[in-house]
C-alpha cells in the first residue's frame, strides 16, 4: 500500500478519536468567550464534528492531490455518461441492499433502527450545519478510505467477493454498531460493486452522498409530514376495515 494511503488511514483514525480531546477544548474556548457551560455542553459536539471532519477532508485531499492516473486507469474507467447512470442506479441498489439486510436482521431478532442515525438527526436539528458532515463530508471520506484505499488494495490481491467482504465488515465495524454489521456490510458491498464496475471513486461517492442526504431529509426535515401521512393512511385503513 502506498505511504500516502497509510497517512490517509491514520488521519481518519485520528479524526475518529479526536473527540476525546477536541470536544473539551471547544467547550473551554466557548466558555472563555462568554458562553455558558450548559450551552457549550450542547454545542461542543456538533462544533467539533464539523471542524474535525472538514479538516480531515482537506488533509486527505492534499495527501491524494498527486494521485497518478495512468493510461490504463483512464481506458478502463466508465465514460462520464455511464458513470452518471451508475451513480443514479447505485442509490436504488444501496437502498435495495439495505432493505434486504434489514429484513435479515429483523428475522434474526435484531431491533430495527440505527442509534447512530438517530443521534445524527438530533445533532442536525440542534445544529443544521452538521448535515454537511453526515451527507457530504462523511460519505466522501468513507468512500476514499474504505473503497478506494482498503477495498482497492485488497482487490489487487484477491477476488471481488473476499475483498468486498473484508472491507465491508471493516466499514460496518467502524460505525460502532456491531449489531448492524449485516446492514452496513450490504451497503459496503454495493458501493464496492459500483467502484469496480466504473473504476471511478466518484460514482460510489455520489451514490453514498445521495442516499445519506435522502435519509437525513426523510427523518428530519420531512419527518412530521411523513408521520402525518402515516397516521392518515392508518385512519383510512381503519375506516375501510370497518366497512
PDB file of C-alpha atoms in Angstrom:
ATOM      1  CA  UNK A   1       0.000   0.000   0.000  1.00  0.00           C
ATOM      2  CA  UNK A   2       1.268   3.477  -0.858  1.00  0.00           C
ATOM      3  CA  UNK A   3       2.577   5.561   2.019  1.00  0.00           C
ATOM      4  CA  UNK A   4       0.020   8.282   1.177  1.00  0.00           C
ATOM      5  CA  UNK A   5      -2.736   5.721   1.740  1.00  0.00           C
ATOM      6  CA  UNK A   6      -1.360   4.884   5.168  1.00  0.00           C
ATOM      7  CA  UNK A   7      -1.294   8.584   6.002  1.00  0.00           C
ATOM      8  CA  UNK A   8      -4.946   8.875   4.953  1.00  0.00           C
ATOM      9  CA  UNK A   9      -5.962   5.926   7.150  1.00  0.00           C
ATOM     10  CA  UNK A  10      -4.025   7.360  10.097  1.00  0.00           C
ATOM     11  CA  UNK A  11      -5.659  10.772   9.596  1.00  0.00           C
ATOM     12  CA  UNK A  12      -9.096   9.105   9.518  1.00  0.00           C
ATOM     13  CA  UNK A  13      -8.427   7.132  12.716  1.00  0.00           C
ATOM     14  CA  UNK A  14      -7.132  10.238  14.484  1.00  0.00           C
ATOM     15  CA  UNK A  15     -10.297  12.085  13.430  1.00  0.00           C
ATOM     16  CA  UNK A  16     -12.480   9.336  14.908  1.00  0.00           C
ATOM     17  CA  UNK A  17     -10.618   9.524  18.224  1.00  0.00           C
ATOM     18  CA  UNK A  18     -10.127  13.291  18.277  1.00  0.00           C
ATOM     19  CA  UNK A  19     -13.421  13.997  20.041  1.00  0.00           C
ATOM     20  CA  UNK A  20     -11.845  12.856  23.320  1.00  0.00           C
ATOM     21  CA  UNK A  21      -9.638  15.947  23.211  1.00  0.00           C
ATOM     22  CA  UNK A  22     -11.414  18.211  20.719  1.00  0.00           C
ATOM     23  CA  UNK A  23     -14.803  18.458  22.423  1.00  0.00           C
ATOM     24  CA  UNK A  24     -13.382  19.574  25.811  1.00  0.00           C
ATOM     25  CA  UNK A  25     -11.175  22.119  24.002  1.00  0.00           C
ATOM     26  CA  UNK A  26     -14.162  23.573  22.109  1.00  0.00           C
ATOM     27  CA  UNK A  27     -16.175  23.699  25.334  1.00  0.00           C
ATOM     28  CA  UNK A  28     -13.314  25.509  27.120  1.00  0.00           C
ATOM     29  CA  UNK A  29     -12.920  28.052  24.294  1.00  0.00           C
ATOM     30  CA  UNK A  30     -16.666  28.658  24.229  1.00  0.00           C
ATOM     31  CA  UNK A  31     -16.899  29.305  27.954  1.00  0.00           C
ATOM     32  CA  UNK A  32     -13.823  31.553  27.754  1.00  0.00           C
ATOM     33  CA  UNK A  33     -15.669  33.614  25.142  1.00  0.00           C
ATOM     34  CA  UNK A  34     -18.637  34.130  27.465  1.00  0.00           C
ATOM     35  CA  UNK A  35     -20.956  31.245  26.617  1.00  0.00           C
ATOM     36  CA  UNK A  36     -22.434  29.240  29.458  1.00  0.00           C
ATOM     37  CA  UNK A  37     -21.064  25.802  30.304  1.00  0.00           C
ATOM     38  CA  UNK A  38     -24.514  24.258  29.767  1.00  0.00           C
ATOM     39  CA  UNK A  39     -24.738  25.796  26.291  1.00  0.00           C
ATOM     40  CA  UNK A  40     -21.275  24.559  25.338  1.00  0.00           C
ATOM     41  CA  UNK A  41     -22.074  21.058  26.583  1.00  0.00           C
ATOM     42  CA  UNK A  42     -24.763  21.031  23.908  1.00  0.00           C
ATOM     43  CA  UNK A  43     -22.868  22.766  21.109  1.00  0.00           C
ATOM     44  CA  UNK A  44     -19.327  21.427  21.540  1.00  0.00           C
ATOM     45  CA  UNK A  45     -20.151  18.057  19.920  1.00  0.00           C
ATOM     46  CA  UNK A  46     -21.624  19.407  16.638  1.00  0.00           C
ATOM     47  CA  UNK A  47     -18.956  22.136  16.509  1.00  0.00           C
ATOM     48  CA  UNK A  48     -16.168  19.575  16.794  1.00  0.00           C
ATOM     49  CA  UNK A  49     -17.799  17.224  14.297  1.00  0.00           C
ATOM     50  CA  UNK A  50     -17.812  19.947  11.660  1.00  0.00           C
ATOM     51  CA  UNK A  51     -14.271  21.089  12.487  1.00  0.00           C
ATOM     52  CA  UNK A  52     -12.677  17.612  12.637  1.00  0.00           C
ATOM     53  CA  UNK A  53     -14.392  16.193   9.541  1.00  0.00           C
ATOM     54  CA  UNK A  54     -13.723  19.320   7.460  1.00  0.00           C
ATOM     55  CA  UNK A  55     -10.073  19.459   8.498  1.00  0.00           C
ATOM     56  CA  UNK A  56      -9.583  15.755   7.809  1.00  0.00           C
ATOM     57  CA  UNK A  57     -11.149  16.049   4.351  1.00  0.00           C
ATOM     58  CA  UNK A  58      -8.751  18.876   3.483  1.00  0.00           C
ATOM     59  CA  UNK A  59      -5.780  16.809   4.735  1.00  0.00           C
ATOM     60  CA  UNK A  60      -6.899  13.725   2.790  1.00  0.00           C
ATOM     61  CA  UNK A  61      -7.380  15.668  -0.443  1.00  0.00           C
ATOM     62  CA  UNK A  62      -3.948  17.250  -0.024  1.00  0.00           C
ATOM     63  CA  UNK A  63      -2.377  13.834   0.554  1.00  0.00           C
ATOM     64  CA  UNK A  64      -4.023  12.471  -2.593  1.00  0.00           C
ATOM     65  CA  UNK A  65      -3.569  15.570  -4.761  1.00  0.00           C
ATOM     66  CA  UNK A  66      -0.745  13.939  -6.723  1.00  0.00           C
ATOM     67  CA  UNK A  67      -2.547  10.633  -7.112  1.00  0.00           C
ATOM     68  CA  UNK A  68      -1.453   9.446 -10.575  1.00  0.00           C
ATOM     69  CA  UNK A  69      -3.942   8.498 -13.248  1.00  0.00           C
ATOM     70  CA  UNK A  70      -2.370   6.008 -15.639  1.00  0.00           C
ATOM     71  CA  UNK A  71      -3.478   5.456 -19.226  1.00  0.00           C
ATOM     72  CA  UNK A  72      -4.808   2.051 -18.156  1.00  0.00           C
ATOM     73  CA  UNK A  73      -6.957   3.639 -15.449  1.00  0.00           C
ATOM     74  CA  UNK A  74      -8.397   6.129 -17.918  1.00  0.00           C
ATOM     75  CA  UNK A  75      -9.005   3.490 -20.569  1.00  0.00           C
ATOM     76  CA  UNK A  76     -10.800   1.086 -18.212  1.00  0.00           C
ATOM     77  CA  UNK A  77     -12.902   3.704 -16.436  1.00  0.00           C
ATOM     78  CA  UNK A  78     -16.530   4.193 -17.439  1.00  0.00           C
ATOM     79  CA  UNK A  79     -17.488   7.161 -19.562  1.00  0.00           C
ATOM     80  CA  UNK A  80     -18.947  10.213 -17.787  1.00  0.00           C
ATOM     81  CA  UNK A  81     -22.440   9.333 -19.042  1.00  0.00           C
ATOM     82  CA  UNK A  82     -22.165   5.708 -17.919  1.00  0.00           C
ATOM     83  CA  UNK A  83     -20.730   6.787 -14.572  1.00  0.00           C
ATOM     84  CA  UNK A  84     -23.634   9.194 -14.021  1.00  0.00           C
ATOM     85  CA  UNK A  85     -26.109   6.404 -14.813  1.00  0.00           C
ATOM     86  CA  UNK A  86     -24.417   4.012 -12.388  1.00  0.00           C
ATOM     87  CA  UNK A  87     -24.293   6.703  -9.684  1.00  0.00           C
ATOM     88  CA  UNK A  88     -28.060   7.205 -10.078  1.00  0.00           C
ATOM     89  CA  UNK A  89     -28.778   3.467 -10.158  1.00  0.00           C
ATOM     90  CA  UNK A  90     -26.407   2.962  -7.243  1.00  0.00           C
ATOM     91  CA  UNK A  91     -28.698   4.875  -4.900  1.00  0.00           C
ATOM     92  CA  UNK A  92     -31.508   2.403  -5.532  1.00  0.00           C
ATOM     93  CA  UNK A  93     -29.129  -0.574  -5.405  1.00  0.00           C
ATOM     94  CA  UNK A  94     -27.901   0.606  -1.995  1.00  0.00           C
ATOM     95  CA  UNK A  95     -31.448   1.133  -0.717  1.00  0.00           C
ATOM     96  CA  UNK A  96     -32.455  -2.299  -2.033  1.00  0.00           C
ATOM     97  CA  UNK A  97     -29.450  -3.959  -0.402  1.00  0.00           C
ATOM     98  CA  UNK A  98     -30.186  -2.086   2.815  1.00  0.00           C
ATOM     99  CA  UNK A  99     -33.823  -3.250   2.839  1.00  0.00           C
ATOM    100  CA  UNK A 100     -32.795  -6.893   2.337  1.00  0.00           C
ATOM    101  CA  UNK A 101     -30.183  -6.624   5.090  1.00  0.00           C
ATOM    102  CA  UNK A 102     -32.741  -5.001   7.411  1.00  0.00           C
ATOM    103  CA  UNK A 103     -35.155  -7.881   6.741  1.00  0.00           C
ATOM    104  CA  UNK A 104     -32.444 -10.416   7.576  1.00  0.00           C
ATOM    105  CA  UNK A 105     -31.586  -8.577  10.793  1.00  0.00           C
ATOM    106  CA  UNK A 106     -35.288  -8.464  11.685  1.00  0.00           C
ATOM    107  CA  UNK A 107     -35.580 -12.231  11.200  1.00  0.00           C
ATOM    108  CA  UNK A 108     -32.573 -12.651  13.493  1.00  0.00           C
ATOM    109  CA  UNK A 109     -34.363 -10.641  16.166  1.00  0.00           C
ATOM    110  CA  UNK A 110     -32.202  -7.546  15.818  1.00  0.00           C
ATOM    111  CA  UNK A 111     -34.093  -4.355  16.581  1.00  0.00           C
ATOM    112  CA  UNK A 112     -34.562  -2.147  13.542  1.00  0.00           C
ATOM    113  CA  UNK A 113     -33.244   1.399  13.510  1.00  0.00           C
ATOM    114  CA  UNK A 114     -29.761   2.807  13.935  1.00  0.00           C
ATOM    115  CA  UNK A 115     -28.785   4.643  17.107  1.00  0.00           C
ATOM    116  CA  UNK A 116     -26.071   6.388  15.098  1.00  0.00           C
ATOM    117  CA  UNK A 117     -28.621   7.769  12.665  1.00  0.00           C
ATOM    118  CA  UNK A 118     -30.918   8.947  15.440  1.00  0.00           C
ATOM    119  CA  UNK A 119     -28.047  10.705  17.233  1.00  0.00           C
ATOM    120  CA  UNK A 120     -27.039  12.429  13.996  1.00  0.00           C
ATOM    121  CA  UNK A 121     -30.625  13.547  13.379  1.00  0.00           C
ATOM    122  CA  UNK A 122     -30.738  15.079  16.865  1.00  0.00           C
ATOM    123  CA  UNK A 123     -27.482  16.938  16.195  1.00  0.00           C
ATOM    124  CA  UNK A 124     -28.791  18.220  12.855  1.00  0.00           C
ATOM    125  CA  UNK A 125     -31.977  19.504  14.481  1.00  0.00           C
ATOM    126  CA  UNK A 126     -29.824  21.304  17.045  1.00  0.00           C
ATOM    127  CA  UNK A 127     -27.087  22.473  14.652  1.00  0.00           C
ATOM    128  CA  UNK A 128     -28.235  22.175  10.981  1.00  0.00           C
ATOM    129  CA  UNK A 129     -24.736  22.606   9.510  1.00  0.00           C
ATOM    130  CA  UNK A 130     -23.982  19.053  10.763  1.00  0.00           C
ATOM    131  CA  UNK A 131     -25.849  17.880   7.651  1.00  0.00           C
ATOM    132  CA  UNK A 132     -22.683  18.769   5.724  1.00  0.00           C
ATOM    133  CA  UNK A 133     -20.840  16.144   7.757  1.00  0.00           C
ATOM    134  CA  UNK A 134     -23.482  13.413   7.594  1.00  0.00           C
ATOM    135  CA  UNK A 135     -24.461  13.910   3.959  1.00  0.00           C
ATOM    136  CA  UNK A 136     -21.330  15.137   2.191  1.00  0.00           C
ATOM    137  CA  UNK A 137     -18.012  15.150   4.054  1.00  0.00           C
ATOM    138  CA  UNK A 138     -18.581  11.858   5.882  1.00  0.00           C
ATOM    139  CA  UNK A 139     -19.529   9.831   2.779  1.00  0.00           C
ATOM    140  CA  UNK A 140     -16.606  11.286   0.792  1.00  0.00           C
ATOM    141  CA  UNK A 141     -14.118  10.296   3.495  1.00  0.00           C
ATOM    142  CA  UNK A 142     -15.656   6.837   3.901  1.00  0.00           C
ATOM    143  CA  UNK A 143     -15.539   6.090   0.188  1.00  0.00           C
ATOM    144  CA  UNK A 144     -11.918   7.209  -0.065  1.00  0.00           C
ATOM    145  CA  UNK A 145     -10.847   5.203   2.995  1.00  0.00           C
ATOM    146  CA  UNK A 146     -12.981   2.052   2.728  1.00  0.00           C
ATOM    147  CA  UNK A 147     -13.488   1.715  -1.021  1.00  0.00           C
ATOM    148  CA  UNK A 148     -10.575   3.414  -2.772  1.00  0.00           C
ATOM    149  CA  UNK A 149      -7.870   2.504  -0.270  1.00  0.00           C
ATOM    150  CA  UNK A 150      -8.883  -0.582   1.729  1.00  0.00           C
ATOM    151  CA  UNK A 151     -11.072  -2.342  -0.845  1.00  0.00           C
ATOM    152  CA  UNK A 152      -8.893  -1.181  -3.752  1.00  0.00           C
ATOM    153  CA  UNK A 153      -5.722  -2.512  -2.113  1.00  0.00           C
ATOM    154  CA  UNK A 154      -7.347  -5.849  -1.218  1.00  0.00           C
ATOM    155  CA  UNK A 155      -8.854  -6.249  -4.688  1.00  0.00           C
ATOM    156  CA  UNK A 156      -5.364  -6.209  -6.206  1.00  0.00           C
ATOM    157  CA  UNK A 157      -4.572  -9.395  -4.257  1.00  0.00           C
ATOM    158  CA  UNK A 158      -7.889 -11.281  -4.126  1.00  0.00           C
ATOM    159  CA  UNK A 159     -11.208 -11.596  -5.927  1.00  0.00           C
ATOM    160  CA  UNK A 160     -14.107  -9.191  -5.600  1.00  0.00           C
ATOM    161  CA  UNK A 161     -16.125 -11.196  -3.091  1.00  0.00           C
ATOM    162  CA  UNK A 162     -13.444 -11.547  -0.430  1.00  0.00           C
ATOM    163  CA  UNK A 163     -12.027  -8.045  -0.888  1.00  0.00           C
ATOM    164  CA  UNK A 164     -15.532  -6.566  -0.709  1.00  0.00           C
ATOM    165  CA  UNK A 165     -16.423  -8.768   2.277  1.00  0.00           C
ATOM    166  CA  UNK A 166     -13.367  -7.790   4.324  1.00  0.00           C
ATOM    167  CA  UNK A 167     -13.571  -4.077   3.515  1.00  0.00           C
ATOM    168  CA  UNK A 168     -17.347  -4.020   4.095  1.00  0.00           C
ATOM    169  CA  UNK A 169     -17.069  -5.673   7.513  1.00  0.00           C
ATOM    170  CA  UNK A 170     -14.359  -3.165   8.490  1.00  0.00           C
ATOM    171  CA  UNK A 171     -16.658  -0.399   7.204  1.00  0.00           C
ATOM    172  CA  UNK A 172     -19.517  -1.806   9.292  1.00  0.00           C
ATOM    173  CA  UNK A 173     -17.487  -2.142  12.491  1.00  0.00           C
ATOM    174  CA  UNK A 174     -16.166   1.412  12.067  1.00  0.00           C
ATOM    175  CA  UNK A 175     -19.730   2.635  12.649  1.00  0.00           C
ATOM    176  CA  UNK A 176     -19.579   1.203  16.206  1.00  0.00           C
ATOM    177  CA  UNK A 177     -22.869  -0.669  15.831  1.00  0.00           C
ATOM    178  CA  UNK A 178     -21.798  -4.346  15.627  1.00  0.00           C
ATOM    179  CA  UNK A 179     -25.426  -5.488  15.849  1.00  0.00           C
ATOM    180  CA  UNK A 180     -25.991  -3.893  12.427  1.00  0.00           C
ATOM    181  CA  UNK A 181     -22.920  -5.389  10.756  1.00  0.00           C
ATOM    182  CA  UNK A 182     -25.126  -7.022   8.093  1.00  0.00           C
ATOM    183  CA  UNK A 183     -26.830  -3.728   7.266  1.00  0.00           C
ATOM    184  CA  UNK A 184     -23.621  -1.714   6.886  1.00  0.00           C
ATOM    185  CA  UNK A 185     -21.833  -4.566   5.088  1.00  0.00           C
ATOM    186  CA  UNK A 186     -24.619  -4.714   2.499  1.00  0.00           C
ATOM    187  CA  UNK A 187     -24.086  -1.034   1.778  1.00  0.00           C
ATOM    188  CA  UNK A 188     -20.330  -1.575   1.624  1.00  0.00           C
ATOM    189  CA  UNK A 189     -20.762  -4.374  -0.915  1.00  0.00           C
ATOM    190  CA  UNK A 190     -22.957  -2.155  -3.068  1.00  0.00           C
ATOM    191  CA  UNK A 191     -20.511   0.740  -3.088  1.00  0.00           C
ATOM    192  CA  UNK A 192     -17.590  -1.636  -3.767  1.00  0.00           C
ATOM    193  CA  UNK A 193     -19.515  -3.036  -6.756  1.00  0.00           C
ATOM    194  CA  UNK A 194     -20.070   0.478  -8.114  1.00  0.00           C
ATOM    195  CA  UNK A 195     -16.364   1.241  -7.757  1.00  0.00           C
ATOM    196  CA  UNK A 196     -15.292  -1.944  -9.557  1.00  0.00           C
ATOM    197  CA  UNK A 197     -17.934  -1.545 -12.243  1.00  0.00           C
ATOM    198  CA  UNK A 198     -16.972   2.020 -13.160  1.00  0.00           C
ATOM    199  CA  UNK A 199     -13.351   2.319 -11.938  1.00  0.00           C
ATOM    200  CA  UNK A 200     -14.296   5.781 -10.695  1.00  0.00           C
ATOM    201  CA  UNK A 201     -14.452   6.517  -6.951  1.00  0.00           C
ATOM    202  CA  UNK A 202     -16.731   9.483  -7.669  1.00  0.00           C
ATOM    203  CA  UNK A 203     -19.542   7.039  -8.530  1.00  0.00           C
ATOM    204  CA  UNK A 204     -19.908   5.390  -5.084  1.00  0.00           C
ATOM    205  CA  UNK A 205     -19.277   8.816  -3.530  1.00  0.00           C
ATOM    206  CA  UNK A 206     -22.276  10.303  -5.363  1.00  0.00           C
ATOM    207  CA  UNK A 207     -24.469   7.296  -4.526  1.00  0.00           C
ATOM    208  CA  UNK A 208     -23.419   7.405  -0.865  1.00  0.00           C
ATOM    209  CA  UNK A 209     -23.912  11.168  -0.573  1.00  0.00           C
ATOM    210  CA  UNK A 210     -27.343  10.967  -2.210  1.00  0.00           C
ATOM    211  CA  UNK A 211     -28.518   8.088  -0.035  1.00  0.00           C
ATOM    212  CA  UNK A 212     -27.366   9.743   3.200  1.00  0.00           C
ATOM    213  CA  UNK A 213     -28.997  13.019   2.175  1.00  0.00           C
ATOM    214  CA  UNK A 214     -32.285  11.250   1.459  1.00  0.00           C
ATOM    215  CA  UNK A 215     -32.230   9.516   4.857  1.00  0.00           C
ATOM    216  CA  UNK A 216     -31.482  12.771   6.691  1.00  0.00           C
ATOM    217  CA  UNK A 217     -34.202  14.697   4.852  1.00  0.00           C
ATOM    218  CA  UNK A 218     -36.790  11.985   5.415  1.00  0.00           C
ATOM    219  CA  UNK A 219     -36.001  11.646   9.119  1.00  0.00           C
ATOM    220  CA  UNK A 220     -35.550  15.319   9.954  1.00  0.00           C
ATOM    221  CA  UNK A 221     -36.915  17.898   7.515  1.00  0.00           C
ATOM    222  CA  UNK A 222     -39.900  15.855   6.306  1.00  0.00           C
ATOM    223  CA  UNK A 223     -40.392  13.697   9.401  1.00  0.00           C
ATOM    224  CA  UNK A 224     -43.564  15.461  10.569  1.00  0.00           C
ATOM    225  CA  UNK A 225     -45.090  15.290   7.078  1.00  0.00           C
ATOM    226  CA  UNK A 226     -44.310  11.582   6.826  1.00  0.00           C
ATOM    227  CA  UNK A 227     -45.736  10.866  10.286  1.00  0.00           C
ATOM    228  CA  UNK A 228     -48.893  12.769   9.346  1.00  0.00           C
ATOM    229  CA  UNK A 229     -49.236  10.785   6.106  1.00  0.00           C
ATOM    230  CA  UNK A 230     -48.799   7.519   8.009  1.00  0.00           C
ATOM    231  CA  UNK A 231     -51.483   8.487  10.534  1.00  0.00           C
ATOM    232  CA  UNK A 232     -53.873   9.474   7.731  1.00  0.00           C
ATOM    233  CA  UNK A 233     -53.196   6.178   5.964  1.00  0.00           C
ATOM    234  CA  UNK A 234     -53.903   4.286   9.192  1.00  0.00           C
ATOM    235  CA  UNK A 235     -57.189   6.157   9.605  1.00  0.00           C
ATOM    236  CA  UNK A 236     -58.226   5.314   6.045  1.00  0.00           C
ATOM    237  CA  UNK A 237     -57.246   1.679   6.548  1.00  0.00           C
ATOM    238  CA  UNK A 238     -59.248   1.516   9.787  1.00  0.00           C
ATOM    239  CA  UNK A 239     -62.240   3.096   8.056  1.00  0.00           C
ATOM    240  CA  UNK A 240     -62.080   0.649   5.149  1.00  0.00           C
ATOM    241  CA  UNK A 241     -61.589  -2.252   7.536  1.00  0.00           C
ATOM    242  CA  UNK A 242     -64.722  -1.219   9.411  1.00  0.00           C
ATOM    243  CA  UNK A 243     -66.941  -1.348   6.339  1.00  0.00           C
TER     244      UNK A 243
END
